[in-house]
Short mmCIF file of C-alpha atoms in Angstrom, two decimals:
data_model
loop_
_atom_site.label_atom_id
_atom_site.label_comp_id
_atom_site.label_asym_id
_atom_site.label_seq_id
_atom_site.Cartn_x
_atom_site.Cartn_y
_atom_site.Cartn_z
CA MET A 5 0.44 0.28 0.34
CA PRO A 6 1.44 3.85 -0.41
CA SER A 7 2.85 5.05 2.46
CA PRO A 8 1.16 8.19 4.06
CA ARG A 9 4.33 10.15 3.36
CA ILE A 10 3.60 13.08 0.96
CA THR A 11 6.41 13.06 -0.85
CA SER A 12 8.19 11.01 -3.18
CA CYS A 13 11.46 8.94 -2.49
CA MET A 14 14.32 11.01 -3.41
CA SER A 15 16.13 9.11 -6.46
CA CYS A 16 11.80 9.24 -8.58
CA ARG A 17 12.52 12.97 -7.60
CA ARG A 18 16.09 13.26 -9.08
CA ARG A 19 14.97 11.74 -12.04
CA LYS A 20 10.88 13.84 -12.32
CA VAL A 21 9.23 10.33 -12.37
CA ARG A 22 6.12 9.43 -10.43
CA CYS A 23 6.63 7.13 -7.56
CA ASP A 24 3.81 4.93 -5.28
CA ARG A 25 5.82 5.51 -2.87
CA VAL A 26 5.78 1.94 -1.11
CA GLU A 27 8.51 1.36 1.57
CA PRO A 28 11.47 0.25 2.23
CA ARG A 29 11.29 0.81 -1.45
CA CYS A 30 9.56 1.88 -4.22
CA GLY A 31 8.58 -0.37 -7.34
CA ARG A 32 9.95 2.28 -9.68
CA CYS A 33 14.04 2.04 -7.25
CA LEU A 34 13.52 -2.20 -7.03
CA ASP A 35 12.41 -2.21 -10.95
CA THR A 36 15.83 -0.13 -11.34
CA LYS A 37 18.05 -1.61 -8.67
CA ARG A 38 18.44 2.27 -7.49
CA GLU A 39 19.30 3.46 -3.90
CA CYS A 40 15.83 4.25 -2.30
CA LEU A 41 15.92 7.03 0.34
CA TYR A 42 12.94 9.15 1.88
CA PRO A 43 13.65 12.50 2.67
CA GLU A 44 12.38 13.23 6.56
CA ARG A 45 8.73 14.07 7.47
CA LYS A 46 8.36 17.43 8.22
CA LYS A 47 6.65 17.74 12.09
CA THR A 48 2.47 18.97 12.04
CA ALA A 49 0.96 20.56 14.48
CA SER A 50 -0.43 16.93 16.03
CA ASP A 51 3.01 16.31 16.41
CA TRP A 52 3.07 18.98 18.87
CA LYS A 53 1.49 17.40 21.85
CA ARG A 54 1.36 19.32 25.17
CA PRO A 55 2.44 17.30 27.58
CA ASP A 56 0.57 16.45 31.02
CA VAL A 57 0.94 19.15 33.41
CA ASN A 58 -0.63 16.96 36.04
CA ALA A 59 1.94 14.12 35.91
CA LEU A 60 5.03 17.54 35.86
CA GLU A 61 3.03 19.33 39.11
CA ALA A 62 3.30 15.55 40.45
CA ARG A 63 6.65 14.74 39.91
CA LEU A 64 7.30 18.51 41.02
CA ARG A 65 5.66 17.95 44.54
CA VAL A 66 7.91 14.53 44.95
CA VAL A 67 10.89 16.53 44.59
CA GLU A 68 10.40 19.85 46.94
CA SER A 69 9.16 17.19 48.97
CA GLN A 70 12.10 15.40 49.13
CA LEU A 71 14.07 18.59 49.44
CA ALA A 72 12.69 19.62 52.17
CA GLN A 73 13.34 16.25 54.24
CA GLN A 74 16.93 16.63 52.92
CA VAL A 75 17.61 20.16 54.35
CA ALA A 76 15.97 19.36 57.87
CA LYS A 77 17.90 16.29 58.29
CA LYS A 78 20.99 18.68 57.25
CA LYS A 79 19.76 21.45 60.01
CA THR A 80 19.86 18.58 62.10
CA LEU A 81 23.39 17.27 61.71
CA GLU A 82 24.44 20.67 61.49
CA SER A 83 23.36 21.31 65.37
CA ASN A 84 24.45 18.02 65.99
CA ASN A 85 28.17 18.92 64.99
CA SER A 86 28.20 22.50 66.90
CA ALA A 87 27.06 20.58 70.01
CA HIS A 88 29.74 18.38 69.69
CA ASN A 89 32.51 20.55 68.77
CA HIS A 90 31.58 22.92 71.72
CA GLN A 91 31.53 20.02 73.91
CA HIS A 92 35.50 19.46 72.84
CA GLN A 93 35.60 23.33 73.38
CA SER A 94 35.03 23.42 76.90
CA GLU A 95 36.89 20.44 77.59
CA LEU A 96 40.00 22.19 76.33
CA ASP A 97 39.12 25.79 77.78
CA ASN A 98 38.91 23.72 81.28
CA SER A 99 42.20 21.96 80.74
CA PRO A 100 45.44 23.07 82.39
CA SER A 101 47.08 22.87 78.58
CA SER A 102 45.09 25.76 76.91
CA LEU A 103 44.86 25.89 73.13
CA GLY A 104 44.71 29.91 73.42
CA ARG A 105 42.87 32.34 70.77
CA GLY A 106 41.82 30.74 67.20
CA CYS A 107 43.41 27.59 66.34
CA SER A 108 46.57 28.41 66.46
CA VAL A 109 47.37 25.32 68.90
CA ASP A 110 50.72 26.53 71.05
CA ALA A 111 50.62 23.96 73.75
CA HIS A 112 48.46 19.85 74.15
CA SER A 113 48.07 17.92 76.05
CA HIS A 114 48.88 14.10 75.70
CA HIS A 115 45.76 12.49 77.49
CA LEU A 116 43.33 14.31 75.24
CA VAL A 117 44.32 11.84 72.71
CA PRO A 118 41.65 8.49 72.84
CA GLU A 119 43.29 5.15 72.81
CA ASN A 120 41.66 4.32 69.23
CA ILE A 121 41.65 7.16 67.53
CA SER A 122 39.15 8.23 65.41
CA ILE A 123 40.08 11.12 62.32
CA PRO A 124 36.78 12.91 61.48
CA THR A 125 36.34 14.47 58.14
CA GLY A 126 33.37 16.46 58.20
CA LEU A 127 31.62 14.54 54.96
CA GLU A 128 30.09 12.13 57.32
CA TYR A 129 27.88 14.38 59.05
CA LEU A 130 26.11 15.53 55.38
CA PRO A 131 24.23 13.06 53.28
CA ALA A 132 26.19 11.74 49.94
CA GLU A 133 23.41 13.54 47.44
CA ILE A 134 24.09 16.52 48.89
CA SER A 135 27.68 18.76 47.64
CA SER A 136 27.32 21.29 50.27
CA LEU A 137 30.06 23.87 52.44
CA ARG A 138 31.53 22.65 55.82
CA PRO A 139 32.33 26.71 57.62
CA HIS A 140 35.44 26.10 59.55
CA ALA A 141 37.03 28.38 62.03
CA ASP A 142 37.59 30.93 60.87
CA GLY A 143 34.96 31.35 58.63
CA MET A 144 35.84 29.96 55.43
CA SER A 145 33.68 27.52 53.48
CA LEU A 146 35.32 24.13 52.38
CA GLN A 147 35.51 24.75 48.86
CA GLU A 148 35.53 20.98 47.54
CA PRO A 149 34.62 17.79 49.19
CA LEU A 150 37.63 16.33 51.10
CA PRO A 151 39.11 12.94 50.28
CA PRO A 152 36.88 9.94 51.77
CA THR A 153 37.99 9.16 55.26
CA LYS A 154 39.82 6.01 54.32
CA VAL A 155 41.69 7.74 51.59
CA GLN A 156 43.07 10.36 54.59
CA GLU A 157 43.80 7.49 57.24
CA GLU A 158 46.43 5.29 54.55
CA LEU A 159 47.85 8.93 53.54
CA PHE A 160 48.27 9.93 57.22
CA LYS A 161 49.32 6.57 57.80
CA ILE A 162 51.86 6.65 54.61
CA TYR A 163 53.51 9.96 55.86
CA PHE A 164 54.15 9.15 59.49
CA ASP A 165 55.64 5.57 58.31
CA GLN A 166 57.43 6.49 55.43
CA LEU A 167 57.89 10.44 55.27
CA HIS A 168 58.11 11.17 59.16
CA ALA A 169 61.46 9.99 60.06
CA CYS A 170 62.96 11.86 57.43
CA ASN A 171 61.79 15.11 58.28
CA PRO A 172 59.93 14.86 62.21
CA LEU A 173 58.69 18.19 62.25
CA ILE A 174 55.17 17.63 63.27
CA ASN A 175 54.38 15.81 66.62
CA GLU A 176 52.54 12.49 65.33
CA MET A 177 50.47 12.28 68.86
CA ARG A 178 49.94 15.76 69.20
CA PHE A 179 48.75 15.97 65.31
CA TYR A 180 46.05 13.52 65.57
CA GLY A 181 45.12 14.62 68.70
CA MET A 182 43.94 17.49 66.84
CA LEU A 183 42.04 15.37 64.27
CA ALA A 184 39.91 13.54 67.23
CA LEU A 185 39.04 16.73 68.57
CA GLY A 186 37.79 17.59 65.05
CA LEU A 187 39.60 21.67 65.05
CA ASP A 188 39.41 22.03 61.86
CA CYS A 189 41.05 25.85 60.59
CA ARG A 190 42.32 26.91 57.91
CA PRO A 191 46.30 26.31 58.77
CA PHE A 192 45.70 22.72 59.96
CA LEU A 193 43.89 22.10 56.90
CA ALA A 194 46.61 23.50 54.45
CA LEU A 195 48.94 21.59 56.71
CA GLN A 196 46.44 17.67 56.01
CA TYR A 197 47.15 19.06 52.22
CA ALA A 198 50.80 19.59 52.51
CA MET A 199 50.95 16.24 54.15
CA TRP A 200 48.75 14.21 51.55
CA SER A 201 50.29 15.24 48.85
CA ALA A 202 54.00 14.38 50.15
CA ALA A 203 52.55 10.95 50.85
CA ALA A 204 50.53 10.54 47.04
CA SER A 205 53.90 11.34 45.62
CA VAL A 206 55.88 8.67 46.38
CA THR A 207 52.83 6.26 46.22
CA PRO A 208 52.02 4.71 42.97
CA ARG A 209 48.41 4.43 44.05
CA TYR A 210 47.66 8.20 44.52
CA GLU A 211 50.61 9.53 42.05
CA LYS A 212 47.65 11.27 40.55
CA HIS A 213 46.76 12.73 42.93
CA CYS A 214 49.52 14.58 44.02
CA GLU A 215 49.67 17.40 41.93
CA VAL A 216 45.87 18.89 43.18
CA PHE A 217 46.54 18.16 47.09
CA ILE A 218 49.88 20.42 46.42
CA GLN A 219 47.62 23.34 44.87
CA ARG A 220 45.17 22.96 47.38
CA ALA A 221 47.42 23.23 49.94
CA ARG A 222 49.29 26.09 48.54
CA LYS A 223 45.65 27.82 48.14
CA TYR A 224 44.35 27.37 51.77
CA ALA A 225 47.78 28.56 53.15
CA ALA A 226 47.96 31.99 50.71
CA TYR A 227 44.84 32.18 52.48
CA MET A 228 46.32 33.18 55.82
CA GLU A 229 48.55 35.46 54.03
CA LEU A 230 46.01 37.78 52.74
CA GLU A 231 43.38 37.94 56.11
CA ARG A 232 47.31 38.89 57.94
CA LEU A 233 46.45 42.76 56.21
CA GLY A 234 44.72 42.80 59.61
CA GLU A 235 45.98 41.86 63.00
CA PRO A 236 48.56 39.18 62.62
CA HIS A 237 47.87 36.08 63.69
CA ILE A 238 50.41 33.20 62.58
CA THR A 239 50.32 29.44 63.62
CA ILE A 240 53.29 26.80 63.86
CA TYR A 241 50.91 25.28 61.33
CA ASP A 242 51.78 27.76 58.19
CA ALA A 243 55.80 27.08 59.30
CA GLN A 244 54.98 23.54 58.86
CA SER A 245 52.27 23.77 55.94
CA TRP A 246 54.95 25.89 53.24
CA CYS A 247 58.12 23.61 54.76
CA LEU A 248 56.08 19.94 53.04
CA ILE A 249 54.89 22.29 50.19
CA ALA A 250 58.23 23.46 49.12
CA ASN A 251 59.65 20.29 49.75
CA VAL A 252 57.44 18.95 47.51
CA GLU A 253 57.58 20.86 45.40
CA ALA A 254 61.89 20.94 45.18
CA GLN A 255 60.78 16.42 44.91
CA ARG A 256 58.63 17.35 41.85
CA VAL A 257 61.84 19.39 40.47
CA HIS A 258 59.79 22.81 40.71
CA ILE A 259 62.59 24.49 41.87
CA SER A 260 61.59 28.59 41.51
CA GLN A 261 58.18 27.61 43.13
CA ALA A 262 59.99 25.41 45.70
CA TRP A 263 62.55 28.29 46.92
CA THR A 264 59.25 30.59 47.24
CA SER A 265 57.23 28.72 49.15
CA ALA A 266 61.04 28.08 51.28
CA ALA A 267 61.43 31.65 51.50
CA LYS A 268 57.76 32.39 52.57
CA CYS A 269 58.22 29.65 55.71
CA VAL A 270 61.69 31.20 56.39
CA ARG A 271 59.99 34.40 57.20
CA LEU A 272 57.34 32.91 59.01
CA VAL A 273 59.61 30.46 61.42
CA GLN A 274 61.26 34.30 62.04
CA MET A 275 58.21 36.24 62.62
CA LEU A 276 57.60 33.19 65.15
CA GLY A 277 60.95 33.35 66.71
CA LEU A 278 62.02 29.82 66.52
CA HIS A 279 65.35 31.07 65.25
CA CYS A 280 65.77 32.06 69.28
CA ILE A 281 64.01 29.92 70.94
CA ASP A 282 67.08 29.04 73.76
CA ARG A 283 68.11 32.68 73.03
CA PRO A 284 70.18 33.95 77.05
CA GLY A 285 67.46 36.20 78.35
CA VAL A 286 65.28 36.60 75.66
CA TYR A 287 62.72 34.17 74.15
CA GLY A 288 62.35 36.24 70.39
CA ALA A 289 58.66 34.92 69.74
CA ARG A 290 56.12 37.65 68.54
CA PHE A 291 53.31 36.36 68.01
CA LEU A 292 53.78 32.50 69.60
CA PRO A 293 53.71 32.84 73.42
CA PRO A 294 56.53 31.40 75.55
CA THR A 295 55.57 27.54 77.38
CA ASN A 296 57.34 25.54 79.30
CA ASP A 297 56.12 22.24 77.24
CA SER A 298 59.00 20.60 76.50
CA SER A 299 57.37 18.43 73.47
CA GLU A 300 56.17 21.31 72.52
CA LEU A 301 59.64 23.38 72.48
CA GLU A 302 60.42 20.63 70.46
CA GLU A 303 58.50 20.36 68.16
CA ARG A 304 58.93 24.17 67.74
CA ARG A 305 63.00 23.48 67.89
CA ARG A 306 62.14 20.88 64.83
CA THR A 307 59.97 23.13 62.88
CA PHE A 308 62.82 25.86 62.74
CA TRP A 309 65.52 23.43 61.68
CA ALA A 310 63.09 21.36 59.10
CA ALA A 311 62.70 25.52 57.87
CA TYR A 312 67.05 26.08 57.69
CA MET A 313 67.61 22.49 55.83
CA CYS A 314 64.77 23.37 53.10
CA ASP A 315 66.24 26.62 52.75
CA CYS A 316 69.72 25.76 52.62
CA TRP A 317 69.45 22.62 50.28
CA ILE A 318 66.76 24.18 47.75
CA SER A 319 69.13 27.58 47.18
CA ALA A 320 71.83 25.14 46.87
CA LEU A 321 70.25 23.11 44.36
CA GLY A 322 69.14 26.16 42.42
CA GLY A 323 72.18 28.52 42.90
CA TRP A 324 70.58 30.98 44.80
CA PRO A 325 71.67 32.85 48.29
CA MET A 326 70.48 31.41 51.28
CA THR A 327 68.21 32.96 53.52
CA ILE A 328 68.97 31.84 56.77
CA GLN A 329 72.41 33.34 58.13
CA GLU A 330 74.31 31.13 60.53
CA SER A 331 75.17 34.01 63.13
CA GLY A 332 71.41 34.87 63.79
CA ILE A 333 70.56 31.05 65.11
CA TRP A 334 70.36 30.78 68.88
CA THR A 335 68.36 27.46 68.80
CA HIS A 336 69.39 23.90 70.06
CA LEU A 337 69.67 21.45 67.96
CA PRO A 338 66.68 18.58 67.63
CA ILE A 339 67.03 15.13 70.41
CA SER A 340 66.43 11.81 69.56
CA GLU A 341 62.74 10.13 68.87
CA ASP A 342 62.89 8.27 71.52
CA SER A 343 63.85 10.92 74.07
CA PHE A 344 60.69 12.83 72.56
CA SER A 345 58.30 10.52 72.79
CA SER A 346 59.54 9.68 76.38
CA GLU A 347 59.81 13.33 77.77
CA SER A 348 62.93 13.05 79.63
CA GLN A 349 65.17 15.56 80.15
CA VAL A 350 68.80 15.46 78.04
CA ALA A 351 72.03 17.95 77.31
CA ARG A 352 70.82 20.09 74.99
CA ILE A 353 74.22 21.33 72.28
CA SER A 354 73.59 24.39 69.90
CA LEU A 355 74.67 24.31 66.59
CA ALA A 356 77.87 25.94 67.13
CA GLU A 357 78.88 23.80 69.60
CA ALA A 358 78.35 20.52 67.31
CA LEU A 359 80.73 22.26 64.92
CA ALA A 360 83.33 22.48 67.03
CA GLU A 361 86.67 19.58 67.36
CA GLY A 362 85.00 16.81 68.77
CA GLY A 363 81.44 18.57 69.24
CA ALA A 364 79.33 15.86 66.45
CA SER A 365 80.20 13.67 69.60
CA ASN A 366 77.66 15.14 71.77
CA ILE A 367 74.34 14.60 69.31
CA SER A 368 71.65 12.48 70.52
CA SER A 369 69.99 12.32 66.63
CA SER A 370 70.42 11.94 63.02
CA PHE A 371 68.44 14.58 62.80
CA ALA A 372 71.12 17.00 64.02
CA GLY A 373 73.93 15.07 61.98
CA VAL A 374 72.34 16.21 58.74
CA ILE A 375 71.84 19.41 60.71
CA LEU A 376 75.12 19.51 60.69
CA ALA A 377 76.54 18.43 57.59
CA THR A 378 73.61 21.40 56.24
CA ALA A 379 74.91 24.11 58.02
CA LEU A 380 78.64 23.16 56.28
CA LEU A 381 77.33 22.75 53.51
CA ALA A 382 76.13 26.95 53.77
CA ARG A 383 79.33 27.77 55.34
CA GLU A 384 81.29 26.13 51.91
CA TYR A 385 78.12 27.81 49.55
CA VAL A 386 79.50 31.32 50.87
CA HIS A 387 83.48 29.82 50.88
CA ILE A 388 82.33 29.60 47.14
CA GLN A 389 80.28 32.80 46.06
CA ARG A 390 83.24 34.25 47.46
CA SER A 391 86.57 32.68 45.88
CA VAL A 392 84.35 33.30 42.78
CA ARG A 393 85.17 37.35 43.62
CA SER A 394 88.57 36.39 44.35
CA GLU A 395 91.02 38.49 42.59
CA HIS A 396 94.26 35.94 43.24
CA THR A 397 92.19 33.15 41.30
CA GLU A 398 95.31 32.38 39.16
CA ASP A 399 98.34 32.48 41.45
CA GLY A 400 97.70 31.09 44.44
CA ASN A 401 98.02 33.79 47.18
CA ASP A 402 94.62 34.81 47.99
CA GLY A 403 95.35 34.07 51.86
CA PHE A 404 91.67 33.88 53.16
CA PHE A 405 90.89 31.34 50.75
CA TRP A 406 93.15 29.06 51.67
CA ASN A 407 93.09 29.50 55.73
CA THR A 408 88.48 29.22 55.22
CA HIS A 409 89.78 25.93 52.43
CA ARG A 410 91.96 24.87 55.84
CA GLU A 411 89.18 25.11 58.18
CA LEU A 412 86.21 23.93 56.24
CA ASP A 413 87.99 20.77 55.60
CA ASN A 414 89.43 20.09 59.30
CA THR A 415 85.77 20.96 60.26
CA ILE A 416 84.72 17.94 57.86
CA THR A 417 87.13 15.76 58.59
CA ASN A 418 86.48 16.12 62.67
CA THR A 419 82.73 15.55 61.83
CA LEU A 420 83.39 12.13 60.23
CA MET A 421 85.45 11.01 63.10
CA PHE A 422 83.99 11.98 65.74
CA LEU A 423 80.64 10.97 64.80
CA PRO A 424 78.98 8.40 66.92
CA GLU A 425 79.22 5.17 66.29
CA ARG A 426 75.10 4.54 65.66
CA PHE A 427 75.46 6.94 62.89
CA LYS A 428 78.65 5.56 60.67
CA ASN A 429 78.03 2.03 61.31
CA PRO A 430 75.79 0.17 58.08
CA HIS A 431 73.59 -1.37 60.43
CA GLU A 432 72.20 1.09 61.14
CA LEU A 433 71.36 2.21 57.75
CA ARG A 434 67.28 1.37 58.78
CA ASP A 435 67.31 5.12 59.58
CA PRO A 436 66.72 7.03 56.81
CA ASN A 437 68.49 10.37 58.60
CA VAL A 438 71.54 8.20 58.67
CA ILE A 439 72.00 7.24 54.94
CA PHE A 440 71.63 11.08 53.99
CA LEU A 441 74.04 11.92 57.02
CA VAL A 442 76.65 9.82 55.41
CA GLN A 443 75.65 11.65 51.47
CA ALA A 444 75.55 15.05 52.74
CA LEU A 445 78.80 15.22 54.61
CA HIS A 446 80.78 13.45 51.53
CA VAL A 447 78.66 16.14 48.99
CA ALA A 448 80.11 18.66 51.31
CA ALA A 449 83.61 17.29 50.72
CA ILE A 450 83.21 17.17 46.83
CA CYS A 451 81.94 20.61 47.05
CA LEU A 452 84.93 21.69 49.40
CA HIS A 453 87.56 20.35 46.54
CA ARG A 454 85.62 20.96 43.48
CA THR A 455 86.73 24.47 44.49
CA VAL A 456 89.94 24.34 44.27
CA ILE A 457 90.17 21.85 41.05
CA ASN A 458 87.81 25.12 39.54
CA LYS A 459 90.67 27.87 40.45
CA ARG A 460 92.46 26.75 37.62
CA MET A 461 95.47 27.89 39.38
CA VAL A 462 99.75 27.95 37.75
CA GLY A 463 102.57 27.47 39.45
CA GLN A 464 105.08 25.13 40.60
CA GLY A 465 103.56 22.53 43.25
CA TYR A 466 99.64 23.48 42.57
CA SER A 467 99.58 20.33 40.12
CA SER A 468 100.01 17.86 43.25
CA VAL A 469 97.28 20.31 44.95
CA VAL A 470 94.59 19.84 42.33
CA SER A 471 95.49 15.95 41.74
CA GLN A 472 94.96 15.51 45.99
CA SER A 473 91.55 17.50 45.64
CA MET A 474 91.07 15.50 42.52
CA ALA A 475 91.69 11.89 44.59
CA ARG A 476 89.24 13.49 47.56
CA CYS A 477 86.16 13.79 45.38
CA THR A 478 86.74 10.82 43.74
CA THR A 479 86.51 9.31 47.55
CA ALA A 480 83.66 11.28 48.63
CA ALA A 481 81.88 10.02 45.59
CA HIS A 482 82.73 6.13 46.24
CA ALA A 483 81.33 6.60 49.76
CA ILE A 484 77.94 8.31 48.43
CA THR A 485 77.14 4.94 45.78
CA SER A 486 78.79 2.37 47.95
CA THR A 487 75.81 3.70 51.03
CA ILE A 488 73.21 3.98 48.06
CA ARG A 489 74.15 -0.05 47.28
CA MET A 490 73.84 -1.07 50.48
CA ALA A 491 70.73 0.05 51.03
CA SER A 492 69.06 -0.59 48.36
CA HIS A 493 67.21 -3.54 49.61
CA GLN A 494 65.28 -0.70 51.24
CA ASN A 495 61.96 1.26 50.67
CA MET A 496 63.25 3.97 48.21
CA SER A 497 61.04 6.44 49.50
CA ARG A 498 61.75 6.28 52.58
CA MET A 499 65.24 7.93 51.45
CA SER A 500 65.20 11.82 51.97
CA PRO A 501 64.27 13.64 49.27
CA TRP A 502 67.58 15.31 48.62
CA THR A 503 69.69 11.77 48.22
CA GLY A 504 68.62 12.25 44.34
CA TYR A 505 70.95 15.19 44.87
CA CYS A 506 73.85 13.80 46.03
CA LEU A 507 73.95 10.83 43.56
CA HIS A 508 73.91 13.99 40.85
CA VAL A 509 76.77 16.08 43.04
CA ALA A 510 79.10 12.19 42.92
CA ALA A 511 78.55 11.39 39.56
CA THR A 512 78.54 15.42 37.38
CA LYS A 513 81.08 16.71 40.32
CA ALA A 514 83.43 13.65 40.56
CA TYR A 515 82.77 10.60 38.22
CA VAL A 516 82.66 12.60 35.81
CA GLN A 517 85.53 14.96 35.64
CA TYR A 518 87.87 12.29 36.63
CA LEU A 519 87.20 11.13 33.41
CA LYS A 520 87.56 13.89 31.72
CA SER A 521 90.53 14.57 33.66
CA ARG A 522 92.21 10.97 32.71
CA GLN A 523 91.67 11.35 29.48
CA ARG A 524 93.47 14.83 29.40
CA LEU A 525 96.25 13.00 30.15
CA THR A 526 95.75 9.86 27.96
CA ALA A 527 95.84 12.62 25.36
CA ALA A 528 99.31 14.48 26.79
CA THR A 529 101.29 11.26 27.20
CA LEU A 530 100.13 10.10 23.73
CA GLU A 531 101.58 13.46 22.41
CA THR A 532 105.14 12.98 24.33
#
């Protein structure tokens, strides 16, 4: 039967012949074996039927009812959450170690930490289908959902199990206590994101989220800078956040951003007075109140030294000037982790005492040893900059240069000699700071003797000096590579982020230069 279509098929219309309009193929196309296609039928007025208004109104009433239930549920949960936080705040206010104004958390008490710590995220109080904002203590709302609770717990565990030993600036007990109390403020949120980014950078499962975490950490840390245009209110969490951000950026070879973040961290610890905690007669803190809590003082010391290490290594990596000067440091070196956990009273020494002859034997922690090696590297950095500007670069008559060179060489030798045996024993390589301590001291030796080689001195007797410096560089490079070889069976994510830089110095400043010198010596021998 003819199709109800008004128009003919496209083939018959093109040939201008009569079409019987039979579907799927008309008679003429079937006889001539042509392709038969019909044009789309235009919609008529009957096709535009009015939808069922009653059905739409019924669906709208259902949606409104569900929305009203969700809003009521949200208000109930928020009121319960505020009452829960108010109860904890009352406990803190009545405790002998109060948290002070806002969320600065400048004192703590270990009994506040429950035995089974559960980490609240704020998302468990909201329905899964509602993506709302949670207000924080400083009036700012969270602009994106936090990671799931299990992911947060796993990333925190990765951080403290694998990364905390290299850079122990955060008091683990106090940190988990803050999480258990649910005190969410912006500096603390920036610190959490910085810790998540550091943990994600060494975990293949979460490595793709590292960049997102570090961007959010910078965002929440930067918000605090904008609010300080009025009354300054700085917490120790600000400095810790920027320190971790700088380390992650340096690890991802974002050197310029890392140096900027390290500079912010350094200025914050100086404003907090962490560089002169143990200065006689004056505390020096401007925004942190004095405290007699030994564990809190130790955390402040560790935060400063972490900032000092971050500034020195990133500056050396980028070839930029260092911000913290050794002459302005009045803070004692950190103690061992066992003494810190037990809060036992141990003897403390300053950086100047540790750098004196035989002073390295008095350090009690591998972290303090790494700081000692970093201070030697900072001294050499200044020495190298002065040698570049020296007027007597070729004749070797620069007495100041040679006096400084011998002094630094003797300090490195004495440090290696007087280090406690537990920091030189190969069986102690389970401690990542012991591995990095050995590497850092030998990197300091390589950089020192490369300065002599680069002076290109001429004259009688100076060729033997250059040969001795080259031999010292090669020996130090062998020590670095052998240490890495002994520790190669361990999890490399637990190593210091600057281990790669130590290998780079050993390869480019020692081995490559040694091979070049051998090639020149061989060419000279063949010519003679």
